[in-house]
Short mmCIF file of C-alpha atoms in Angstrom, two decimals:
data_model
loop_
_atom_site.label_atom_id
_atom_site.label_comp_id
_atom_site.label_asym_id
_atom_site.label_seq_id
_atom_site.Cartn_x
_atom_site.Cartn_y
_atom_site.Cartn_z
CA MET A 1 88.37 119.13 173.56
CA SER A 2 88.38 116.09 175.84
CA GLU A 3 91.38 115.44 178.05
CA GLN A 4 93.82 112.83 176.81
CA ILE A 5 94.18 109.79 179.04
CA PHE A 6 97.16 107.45 179.00
CA LYS A 7 96.58 103.89 180.24
CA LEU A 8 99.64 102.98 182.28
CA GLY A 9 101.22 99.64 181.46
CA GLU A 10 99.02 99.17 178.40
CA ASP A 11 99.40 102.12 176.03
CA TRP A 12 102.61 102.65 174.08
CA LEU A 13 104.58 105.45 175.71
CA THR A 14 106.52 107.80 173.42
CA VAL A 15 108.77 110.74 174.17
CA GLY A 16 105.97 113.11 173.19
CA LYS A 17 103.42 111.39 175.41
CA ALA A 18 105.81 111.31 178.37
CA LEU A 19 106.41 115.05 177.98
CA SER A 20 102.68 115.67 177.63
CA ILE A 21 102.02 113.85 180.92
CA ALA A 22 104.82 115.80 182.58
CA LYS A 23 103.29 119.10 181.39
CA GLY A 24 99.86 118.10 182.69
CA ASN A 25 98.29 117.92 179.22
CA THR A 26 97.68 114.15 179.47
CA SER A 27 96.41 112.32 182.54
CA MET A 28 97.14 108.73 183.57
CA SER A 29 94.86 105.88 184.51
CA ILE A 30 95.27 102.34 185.77
CA THR A 31 92.78 100.06 184.06
CA ASP A 32 91.13 97.04 185.66
CA GLU A 33 93.31 94.81 183.50
CA ALA A 34 96.48 96.50 184.77
CA VAL A 35 95.24 96.19 188.37
CA LYS A 36 94.82 92.43 187.85
CA LYS A 37 98.40 92.07 186.59
CA ILE A 38 99.82 94.21 189.40
CA SER A 39 97.88 92.29 192.06
CA LYS A 40 98.84 88.93 190.60
CA SER A 41 102.52 89.81 190.68
CA TRP A 42 102.23 91.16 194.23
CA ASN A 43 100.52 87.93 195.37
CA ILE A 44 103.31 85.83 193.87
CA VAL A 45 105.85 87.76 195.95
CA GLN A 46 103.82 87.08 199.12
CA GLN A 47 103.80 83.37 198.28
CA ILE A 48 107.56 83.39 197.83
CA VAL A 49 107.99 84.96 201.26
CA ASP A 50 105.56 82.47 202.85
CA LYS A 51 107.33 79.46 201.34
CA GLY A 52 110.77 80.73 202.29
CA HIS A 53 112.57 79.67 199.11
CA PRO A 54 115.42 82.15 198.56
CA VAL A 55 114.73 84.63 195.76
CA TYR A 56 117.09 87.54 195.23
CA GLY A 57 115.97 90.80 196.77
CA ILE A 58 112.78 89.35 198.23
CA ASN A 59 114.20 87.31 201.09
CA THR A 60 117.92 87.74 200.48
CA GLY A 61 120.31 90.64 200.83
CA PHE A 62 121.39 92.77 197.87
CA GLY A 63 124.44 92.75 195.63
CA PRO A 64 127.28 90.83 197.29
CA LEU A 65 124.89 89.95 200.13
CA CYS A 66 122.69 87.94 197.77
CA THR A 67 123.46 84.71 199.67
CA THR A 68 122.38 86.20 203.00
CA LYS A 69 118.88 84.95 203.78
CA ILE A 70 116.36 87.34 205.32
CA SER A 71 113.63 86.12 207.66
CA LYS A 72 109.96 86.65 206.82
CA SER A 73 109.56 89.17 209.62
CA GLU A 74 112.47 91.26 208.32
CA THR A 75 111.53 91.44 204.62
CA SER A 76 109.68 94.75 204.98
CA VAL A 77 112.51 96.29 207.01
CA LEU A 78 114.90 95.21 204.26
CA GLN A 79 112.95 97.17 201.64
CA SER A 80 112.90 100.37 203.71
CA ASN A 81 116.59 100.00 204.48
CA ILE A 82 117.55 99.68 200.84
CA LEU A 83 116.01 103.05 199.99
CA GLN A 84 117.95 104.67 202.81
CA SER A 85 121.29 102.95 202.30
CA HIS A 86 121.28 103.57 198.55
CA SER A 87 120.44 107.28 198.84
CA VAL A 88 124.04 108.39 198.36
CA GLY A 89 123.67 110.87 195.50
CA VAL A 90 125.72 114.05 195.41
CA GLY A 91 125.89 117.21 193.32
CA LYS A 92 123.27 119.70 192.24
CA PRO A 93 119.71 118.36 192.00
CA ILE A 94 118.50 117.44 188.53
CA GLU A 95 115.90 119.68 186.94
CA LYS A 96 112.39 119.23 188.32
CA ASP A 97 110.97 118.16 184.95
CA ILE A 98 113.53 115.36 184.65
CA ALA A 99 112.66 114.07 188.14
CA LYS A 100 108.99 114.17 187.17
CA LEU A 101 109.76 112.21 184.01
CA MET A 102 111.53 109.62 186.17
CA LEU A 103 108.32 109.15 188.17
CA ILE A 104 106.26 108.80 184.99
CA LEU A 105 108.63 106.28 183.41
CA LYS A 106 108.79 104.22 186.61
CA ALA A 107 104.99 104.21 186.86
CA GLN A 108 104.75 102.90 183.29
CA SER A 109 107.23 100.11 184.01
CA LEU A 110 105.64 99.05 187.32
CA ALA A 111 102.13 99.06 185.83
CA LYS A 112 103.09 96.25 183.47
CA GLY A 113 102.75 93.83 186.38
CA TYR A 114 106.14 92.12 186.54
CA SER A 115 107.62 93.88 189.56
CA GLY A 116 105.71 92.65 192.59
CA ILE A 117 104.74 96.17 193.60
CA ALA A 118 101.62 96.88 195.67
CA LEU A 119 98.86 98.85 193.96
CA ASN A 120 98.80 101.51 196.69
CA THR A 121 102.53 102.14 196.16
CA LEU A 122 101.96 102.79 192.46
CA GLU A 123 98.98 105.01 193.29
CA ARG A 124 101.18 107.09 195.60
CA ILE A 125 103.71 107.59 192.79
CA ILE A 126 100.87 108.79 190.56
CA TRP A 127 99.75 111.16 193.33
CA HIS A 128 103.19 112.77 193.32
CA ILE A 129 102.98 113.24 189.54
CA GLU A 130 99.46 114.63 189.52
CA ASN A 131 100.07 116.97 192.47
CA ASN A 132 103.45 118.13 191.23
CA ALA A 133 105.14 117.06 194.45
CA ILE A 134 108.44 116.19 192.82
CA PRO A 135 111.28 114.61 194.83
CA VAL A 136 114.67 116.30 194.95
CA VAL A 137 117.20 114.03 193.20
CA PRO A 138 120.98 114.64 193.19
CA SER A 139 122.56 114.54 189.74
CA GLN A 140 125.61 112.41 190.52
CA GLY A 141 126.11 108.94 191.92
CA SER A 142 124.72 106.47 189.37
CA VAL A 143 126.92 104.15 187.32
CA GLY A 144 123.91 103.11 185.24
CA ALA A 145 124.01 99.37 185.63
CA SER A 146 122.16 97.84 188.57
CA GLY A 147 119.54 100.37 187.70
CA ASP A 148 120.07 104.02 188.52
CA LEU A 149 120.26 103.03 192.17
CA ALA A 150 121.24 106.27 193.90
CA PRO A 151 118.96 108.70 192.02
CA LEU A 152 116.00 106.31 192.15
CA SER A 153 116.51 105.85 195.88
CA HIS A 154 116.33 109.61 196.40
CA LEU A 155 113.32 109.74 194.08
CA PHE A 156 111.35 107.37 196.30
CA LEU A 157 112.49 108.39 199.78
CA PRO A 158 109.33 110.54 200.11
CA LEU A 159 107.20 107.40 199.90
CA ILE A 160 108.51 106.39 203.31
CA GLY A 161 108.52 109.90 204.75
CA LEU A 162 112.15 110.79 204.08
CA GLY A 163 113.98 113.04 201.62
CA LYS A 164 112.80 116.33 200.14
CA VAL A 165 110.31 117.43 197.51
CA SER A 166 109.62 120.50 195.41
CA TYR A 167 106.03 121.43 196.21
CA ASN A 168 104.18 124.70 195.53
CA ASN A 169 107.41 126.39 194.43
CA GLU A 170 109.39 125.56 197.55
CA ILE A 171 111.70 122.77 198.69
CA ILE A 172 110.34 121.06 201.79
CA THR A 173 110.97 117.84 203.71
CA SER A 174 108.65 114.92 203.19
CA GLU A 175 107.62 115.29 206.82
CA ILE A 176 106.31 118.80 206.07
CA LEU A 177 104.67 117.54 202.87
CA PHE A 178 102.76 114.95 204.92
CA LYS A 179 101.59 117.64 207.36
CA LYS A 180 100.39 119.83 204.48
CA THR A 181 98.58 117.05 202.62
CA GLY A 182 97.57 114.53 205.29
CA LEU A 183 99.57 111.75 203.63
CA LYS A 184 101.22 109.03 205.67
CA PRO A 185 104.38 107.00 204.97
CA ILE A 186 103.97 103.80 203.00
CA ALA A 187 105.09 100.55 204.63
CA LEU A 188 106.93 98.84 201.77
CA GLY A 189 106.28 95.15 201.34
CA PRO A 190 108.71 92.45 200.17
CA LYS A 191 110.46 93.29 196.88
CA GLU A 192 108.98 96.81 196.67
CA GLY A 193 112.09 98.76 197.61
CA LEU A 194 114.15 96.85 195.10
CA ALA A 195 111.49 97.30 192.40
CA LEU A 196 111.57 101.05 192.98
CA ILE A 197 115.33 101.57 192.81
CA ASN A 198 116.23 99.01 190.13
CA GLY A 199 115.66 100.44 186.66
CA THR A 200 116.98 102.86 184.06
CA GLN A 201 114.59 105.74 184.68
CA PHE A 202 117.33 108.31 185.40
CA ILE A 203 119.06 107.51 182.11
CA ALA A 204 115.77 107.24 180.22
CA ALA A 205 114.39 110.53 181.57
CA HIS A 206 117.53 112.32 180.41
CA ALA A 207 117.20 110.55 177.06
CA VAL A 208 113.62 111.81 176.71
CA LYS A 209 114.88 115.37 177.18
CA VAL A 210 117.74 114.74 174.72
CA VAL A 211 115.34 113.49 172.03
CA ALA A 212 113.08 116.54 172.37
CA LYS A 213 115.80 119.19 172.67
CA PHE A 214 117.99 117.67 169.94
CA HIS A 215 115.04 117.53 167.54
CA ALA A 216 114.32 121.24 168.03
CA LEU A 217 117.95 122.14 167.40
CA LEU A 218 118.19 119.97 164.29
CA ALA A 219 115.10 121.57 162.81
CA GLN A 220 116.40 125.07 163.56
CA ALA A 221 119.89 124.25 162.26
CA ASP A 222 118.39 123.50 158.83
CA ILE A 223 116.59 126.85 158.75
CA ILE A 224 119.58 128.84 159.98
CA GLY A 225 121.84 126.98 157.53
CA ALA A 226 119.49 127.90 154.68
CA MET A 227 119.56 131.51 155.79
CA MET A 228 123.35 131.45 155.79
CA ILE A 229 123.33 130.02 152.25
CA GLU A 230 121.30 133.05 151.17
CA GLY A 231 123.49 135.51 153.05
CA LEU A 232 126.64 134.12 151.44
CA GLN A 233 124.96 133.36 148.10
CA GLY A 234 125.76 129.68 148.14
CA SER A 235 124.57 127.25 145.51
CA VAL A 236 121.31 125.33 145.74
CA LYS A 237 122.57 122.48 143.53
CA PRO A 238 124.08 120.42 146.41
CA PHE A 239 120.50 120.10 147.70
CA TYR A 240 119.05 118.54 144.55
CA ASN A 241 117.35 115.20 144.99
CA GLU A 242 119.22 113.84 141.95
CA LEU A 243 122.41 113.96 144.01
CA HIS A 244 121.02 112.42 147.21
CA ALA A 245 119.20 109.64 145.38
CA LEU A 246 122.67 108.29 144.62
CA ARG A 247 123.47 108.06 148.35
CA PRO A 248 120.04 107.62 149.88
CA PHE A 249 120.54 108.06 153.61
CA LYS A 250 117.20 109.09 155.09
CA GLY A 251 118.54 112.03 157.07
CA ASN A 252 120.45 113.44 154.10
CA ILE A 253 117.43 113.30 151.82
CA HIS A 254 115.19 114.84 154.50
CA VAL A 255 117.53 117.76 155.17
CA ALA A 256 118.29 118.44 151.51
CA LYS A 257 114.62 118.60 150.56
CA ARG A 258 113.73 120.84 153.51
CA VAL A 259 116.52 123.30 152.73
CA LYS A 260 115.71 123.34 149.02
CA LYS A 261 112.08 124.19 149.83
CA LEU A 262 113.20 126.94 152.22
CA LEU A 263 115.21 128.50 149.38
CA LYS A 264 112.47 128.21 146.77
CA GLY A 265 111.37 131.47 145.16
CA SER A 266 114.39 133.41 146.39
CA GLU A 267 115.48 136.44 144.34
CA ILE A 268 118.84 136.20 146.13
CA MET A 269 119.46 132.71 144.77
CA GLU A 270 118.35 133.72 141.28
CA ASP A 271 120.66 136.75 141.31
CA HIS A 272 123.86 134.70 141.17
CA ILE A 273 122.70 131.69 139.18
CA ASP A 274 125.28 132.36 136.43
CA CYS A 275 128.16 133.41 138.69
CA GLU A 276 131.64 132.03 138.13
CA LYS A 277 131.99 130.37 141.55
CA VAL A 278 132.41 126.62 141.07
CA GLN A 279 131.57 125.30 144.52
CA ASP A 280 131.00 126.32 148.13
CA PRO A 281 133.05 125.36 151.20
CA TYR A 282 131.99 122.17 152.94
CA SER A 283 130.14 123.89 155.79
CA ILE A 284 127.65 125.15 153.19
CA ARG A 285 127.80 122.46 150.52
CA CYS A 286 127.70 119.50 152.91
CA ILE A 287 124.80 120.59 155.11
CA PRO A 288 122.69 117.60 153.95
CA GLN A 289 125.48 115.14 154.71
CA VAL A 290 126.42 116.57 158.13
CA HIS A 291 123.00 117.63 159.40
CA GLY A 292 121.61 114.44 157.85
CA ALA A 293 124.05 112.22 159.72
CA SER A 294 123.00 113.86 162.98
CA ARG A 295 119.36 113.34 161.99
CA ASN A 296 120.04 109.63 161.50
CA THR A 297 121.65 109.51 164.93
CA TRP A 298 118.62 111.22 166.45
CA LEU A 299 116.30 108.69 164.80
CA HIS A 300 118.35 105.81 166.22
CA LEU A 301 118.11 107.27 169.72
CA LYS A 302 114.38 107.93 169.43
CA GLU A 303 113.69 104.33 168.43
CA LEU A 304 115.76 102.91 171.30
CA VAL A 305 114.23 105.27 173.84
CA GLU A 306 110.73 104.19 172.86
CA VAL A 307 111.62 100.56 173.48
CA GLU A 308 113.04 101.49 176.89
CA LEU A 309 109.99 103.53 177.87
CA ASN A 310 107.81 100.46 177.36
CA SER A 311 110.09 97.94 179.05
CA VAL A 312 110.40 96.33 182.47
CA THR A 313 113.85 97.24 183.73
CA ASP A 314 113.87 96.24 187.40
CA ASN A 315 115.07 93.00 188.96
CA PRO A 316 114.15 90.28 189.75
CA VAL A 317 111.27 90.01 187.31
CA ILE A 318 108.16 88.08 188.33
CA ILE A 319 107.16 86.12 185.22
CA ASN A 320 104.64 83.85 186.93
CA LYS A 321 104.33 81.84 190.16
CA GLU A 322 106.74 79.20 188.84
CA LEU A 323 109.30 81.54 187.35
CA THR A 324 111.12 84.52 188.86
CA ILE A 325 114.22 85.64 186.97
CA SER A 326 117.14 87.57 188.37
CA GLY A 327 118.57 88.96 185.15
CA GLY A 328 120.05 92.18 183.81
CA ASN A 329 117.23 94.27 182.36
CA PHE A 330 118.41 97.12 184.60
CA HIS A 331 121.68 97.48 182.69
CA GLY A 332 121.83 100.87 180.98
CA GLN A 333 124.06 99.88 178.06
CA PRO A 334 121.40 100.08 175.29
CA LEU A 335 120.75 103.75 176.02
CA ALA A 336 124.26 104.57 177.24
CA MET A 337 125.86 103.88 173.88
CA ALA A 338 123.11 105.66 171.95
CA LEU A 339 123.39 108.73 174.19
CA ASP A 340 127.13 108.91 173.56
CA TYR A 341 126.41 108.70 169.82
CA ALA A 342 123.81 111.47 170.15
CA CYS A 343 126.26 113.59 172.15
CA LEU A 344 128.76 113.40 169.28
CA ALA A 345 126.07 114.07 166.68
CA ALA A 346 124.89 117.16 168.57
CA SER A 347 128.43 118.43 168.92
CA GLU A 348 128.88 118.17 165.15
CA ILE A 349 125.89 120.45 164.56
CA GLY A 350 127.64 123.06 166.70
CA ASN A 351 130.96 122.39 165.00
CA ILE A 352 129.70 122.98 161.45
CA SER A 353 127.69 125.97 162.62
CA ASP A 354 130.86 127.57 163.99
CA ARG A 355 132.54 127.01 160.60
CA ARG A 356 129.69 128.77 158.77
CA ILE A 357 129.98 131.67 161.19
CA TYR A 358 133.71 131.95 160.46
CA LEU A 359 132.99 131.76 156.74
CA ALA A 360 130.53 134.64 156.98
CA LEU A 361 133.16 136.87 158.62
CA GLU A 362 135.86 136.38 156.00
CA GLY A 363 134.42 138.86 153.52
CA ASN A 364 134.83 136.52 150.53
CA SER A 365 131.20 136.68 149.46
CA PRO A 366 130.53 139.59 147.03
CA GLY A 367 128.55 142.36 148.69
CA VAL A 368 129.09 141.10 152.24
CA PRO A 369 131.77 143.12 154.08
CA LYS A 370 134.50 141.57 156.19
CA LEU A 371 133.30 141.03 159.78
CA LEU A 372 129.78 141.87 158.53
CA MET A 373 130.22 145.59 159.10
CA LYS A 374 131.22 148.28 156.59
CA ASP A 375 133.02 150.62 158.95
CA THR A 376 135.62 148.35 160.54
CA GLY A 377 138.82 149.38 162.24
CA ILE A 378 137.09 151.59 164.72
CA ASN A 379 134.54 148.75 164.95
CA SER A 380 135.39 145.08 165.44
CA GLY A 381 132.11 144.00 163.92
CA TYR A 382 131.01 140.43 164.55
CA MET A 383 134.56 139.11 164.92
CA ILE A 384 134.44 138.31 168.62
CA LEU A 385 131.14 136.41 168.49
CA GLN A 386 133.01 133.65 166.69
CA TYR A 387 135.43 133.43 169.61
CA THR A 388 132.46 132.41 171.74
CA THR A 389 131.29 129.76 169.29
CA ALA A 390 134.85 128.45 169.01
CA ALA A 391 135.03 128.14 172.79
CA LEU A 392 131.66 126.36 172.95
CA ALA A 393 132.51 124.01 170.07
CA SER A 394 135.81 123.15 171.72
CA GLU A 395 134.13 122.52 175.06
CA ASN A 396 131.71 120.16 173.34
CA LYS A 397 134.58 118.21 171.78
CA GLY A 398 135.97 117.59 175.25
CA LEU A 399 132.56 116.34 176.39
CA CYS A 400 132.30 113.87 173.51
CA PHE A 401 134.47 111.19 175.09
CA PRO A 402 131.99 108.30 175.40
CA SER A 403 130.94 107.62 178.98
CA SER A 404 129.99 104.08 177.99
CA ALA A 405 133.63 103.36 177.08
CA ASP A 406 134.37 103.25 180.80
CA SER A 407 133.39 100.74 183.46
CA ILE A 408 134.43 100.61 187.11
CA PRO A 409 133.29 97.50 189.02
CA THR A 410 131.05 98.06 192.05
CA SER A 411 129.27 95.98 194.71
CA LEU A 412 132.45 94.09 195.64
CA GLY A 413 132.69 92.76 192.09
CA GLN A 414 129.10 91.49 191.85
CA GLU A 415 128.33 94.37 189.52
CA ASP A 416 131.53 94.06 187.53
CA HIS A 417 130.47 95.84 184.33
CA VAL A 418 128.51 99.08 184.37
CA SER A 419 127.26 101.41 181.61
CA MET A 420 127.90 104.92 182.98
CA GLY A 421 124.79 105.88 180.97
CA SER A 422 123.70 108.35 183.63
CA ILE A 423 126.84 110.39 182.95
CA GLY A 424 126.27 110.12 179.19
CA GLY A 425 122.73 111.46 179.56
CA ARG A 426 123.86 114.45 181.59
CA LYS A 427 126.72 115.18 179.18
CA ALA A 428 124.45 115.01 176.14
CA LEU A 429 122.17 117.68 177.63
CA GLN A 430 125.20 119.82 178.45
CA VAL A 431 126.40 119.61 174.83
CA LEU A 432 122.92 120.44 173.54
CA GLY A 433 122.85 123.49 175.80
CA ASN A 434 126.09 124.68 174.18
CA VAL A 435 124.72 124.01 170.70
CA GLU A 436 121.71 126.20 171.52
CA LYS A 437 124.11 129.08 172.11
CA ILE A 438 126.15 128.40 168.97
CA LEU A 439 123.03 128.29 166.78
CA ALA A 440 121.76 131.48 168.41
CA ILE A 441 124.95 133.24 167.33
CA GLU A 442 124.74 131.77 163.84
CA LEU A 443 121.16 133.06 163.62
CA LEU A 444 122.39 136.59 164.40
CA ILE A 445 125.29 136.28 161.94
CA ALA A 446 123.03 134.91 159.17
CA ALA A 447 120.52 137.72 159.73
CA GLN A 448 123.31 140.32 159.48
CA ALA A 449 124.68 138.81 156.26
CA PHE A 450 121.14 138.49 154.91
CA GLU A 451 120.70 142.25 155.30
CA PHE A 452 123.40 143.01 152.72
CA ARG A 453 121.35 141.23 150.03
CA LYS A 454 118.63 143.87 150.12
CA PRO A 455 116.67 145.01 148.18
CA LEU A 456 116.61 141.43 146.86
CA LYS A 457 114.11 139.24 148.66
CA SER A 458 114.31 135.66 149.78
CA GLY A 459 111.49 133.15 149.57
CA ILE A 460 108.55 133.60 151.92
CA PHE A 461 110.00 131.40 154.67
CA LEU A 462 113.37 133.05 155.20
CA ASP A 463 112.08 136.59 154.75
CA GLU A 464 109.66 135.95 157.60
CA VAL A 465 112.37 134.34 159.73
CA HIS A 466 114.57 137.38 159.13
CA ASN A 467 111.73 139.67 160.17
CA ALA A 468 111.31 137.67 163.39
CA VAL A 469 115.00 138.12 164.19
CA ARG A 470 114.76 141.85 163.50
CA ASP A 471 111.80 142.10 165.88
CA GLN A 472 114.24 141.14 168.63
CA VAL A 473 117.67 142.24 167.42
CA PRO A 474 118.31 145.29 165.17
CA PHE A 475 120.84 145.44 162.35
CA ALA A 476 124.29 146.44 163.64
CA CYS A 477 125.90 149.45 161.94
CA LYS A 478 128.50 149.80 164.70
CA ASP A 479 129.76 147.93 167.75
CA ARG A 480 127.51 147.44 170.76
CA VAL A 481 127.26 145.03 173.69
CA PHE A 482 126.67 141.92 171.60
CA ALA A 483 126.09 139.79 174.70
CA ASN A 484 122.62 141.35 174.87
CA ASP A 485 121.94 140.29 171.28
CA ILE A 486 123.20 136.80 172.00
CA GLU A 487 120.87 136.44 175.00
CA LYS A 488 117.93 137.38 172.79
CA GLY A 489 119.11 134.90 170.18
CA ILE A 490 119.37 132.12 172.75
CA GLU A 491 115.86 132.92 173.95
CA MET A 492 114.62 132.65 170.36
CA ILE A 493 116.26 129.24 169.96
CA ARG A 494 114.89 127.95 173.27
CA ASN A 495 111.42 129.27 172.51
CA LYS A 496 111.57 127.75 169.00
CA THR A 497 110.65 131.15 167.57
CA ILE A 498 111.83 130.47 164.03
CA LEU A 499 110.15 127.05 164.01
CA LYS A 500 106.88 128.75 164.91
CA VAL A 501 107.40 131.27 162.11
CA VAL A 502 107.99 128.50 159.57
CA GLU A 503 104.95 126.60 160.82
CA ARG A 504 102.81 129.74 160.51
CA VAL A 505 104.02 130.39 156.96
CA GLN A 506 103.22 126.81 155.97
CA LYS A 507 99.65 127.22 157.20
CA GLU A 508 99.07 130.71 155.78
CA HIS A 509 100.48 129.96 152.32
CA GLY A 510 99.67 126.27 152.02
CA ILE A 511 103.32 125.38 151.51
CA SER A 512 104.65 122.23 153.14
CA LEU A 513 108.20 121.30 154.13
CA THR A 514 107.12 117.68 154.48
CA THR A 515 109.32 114.95 153.01
CA LYS A 516 108.72 111.24 152.66
CA TYR A 517 110.64 110.75 155.91
CA SER A 518 108.82 113.39 157.95
CA ASN A 519 106.87 110.81 159.97
CA GLU A 520 110.17 109.44 161.21
CA PHE A 521 112.13 112.65 161.69
CA GLU A 522 109.45 115.11 162.78
CA VAL A 523 107.35 112.95 165.11
CA TYR A 524 108.35 111.73 168.56
#
């Protein structure tokens, strides 16, 4: 199989492609056409400097110093200084893969040829990506408006021989990196420093991770929800297409059809088809509406992120030799609001999951004992696991306050409205991490409830999912250290174990969970 090659600045970058590049499965190239655009933009910047007409960030100061003119001889010093002065990030470093995504997203933006960057500067960025020499970037300090100034400054300090990088599994200074590799610092030309640190790549890199992680959790939530329906002998009727055709939200229809297919052929569902129960509680009955709403939110974020990944977000933008625009493409608001929306939507998946867990413990489903254990009293059963999901769900609710609802002016009032999208991106990943844990516990609870339906069998999908859980976590007849079970459950969620099981079953049995909206909801 030939290696995939992504043409920077020309090909359409998606979340999946960005992640593939970050994992080393796709390489990057700069075509001759992209080189022409990059060189043309760079030459325009040199002409601006030669003519001396003031253009923001090229021969003027930054922010409130935009009226301070910089001499031709000092323009390069200005660009080096801006990287140093703006490197004011604090807090724990972001994960290495997010920093690598930042490099990839910045390379894509610069390669479009509107930033005035020198070709060798872009080539050095690509070197860092290809050689996995990833800068250390603090997590806090960006307000997400004039670009992600602080984190991007730290990201590019190594270009000029400063800052730190993660290289060969150790954190080293850029000075040591240069000694190991023979690299030398880059002398930044006019506009280059500003082009590097202006942009939304910190927000966008977090958004890429949110899209991927949220998708995996949504897909697993449907499967776990279906398993809980079986364990508690819920009704399949709320998943009929006839109902959702009357309220045709894409996410609702997609979820309902997937769950209905997961339940197909189940002896458990057939066993209570004529029971007297009229309807199920909302956490069971309204899975299509709640999971579906979160699916719609995910789709909205995915679409916006794709636009951002293929945009020019620095400032000023070099349109042509007659037109340079100092605008606001660096403002993070488009992603900031969507990330806050996604944060809420993710939290709701954890919230409804916690309610299903509580429901399973009540003992109101025939054949399923209270607390999912027959010998209670001396045993607490699964009671305390719900305490953990309650704590996590509550923590998520506190994290759902929208970061984009706030704005604190900076730059002496020049930057008087900011997005706080960087905070929203970090919070969304924190919420998703909590949802992973909640779903892991629901998976264990559903598997325990499922056990009490034996010797009845489910359909092929959920029987195989149950077997996969039992490969890791045995049935509980009495109390044990459930934290160990939970850790195994979390590992299964993070490794997408049950998704892999479902995919295998689809291939082996020729059964598809595809819906008419799968291209939108299952591809990124």
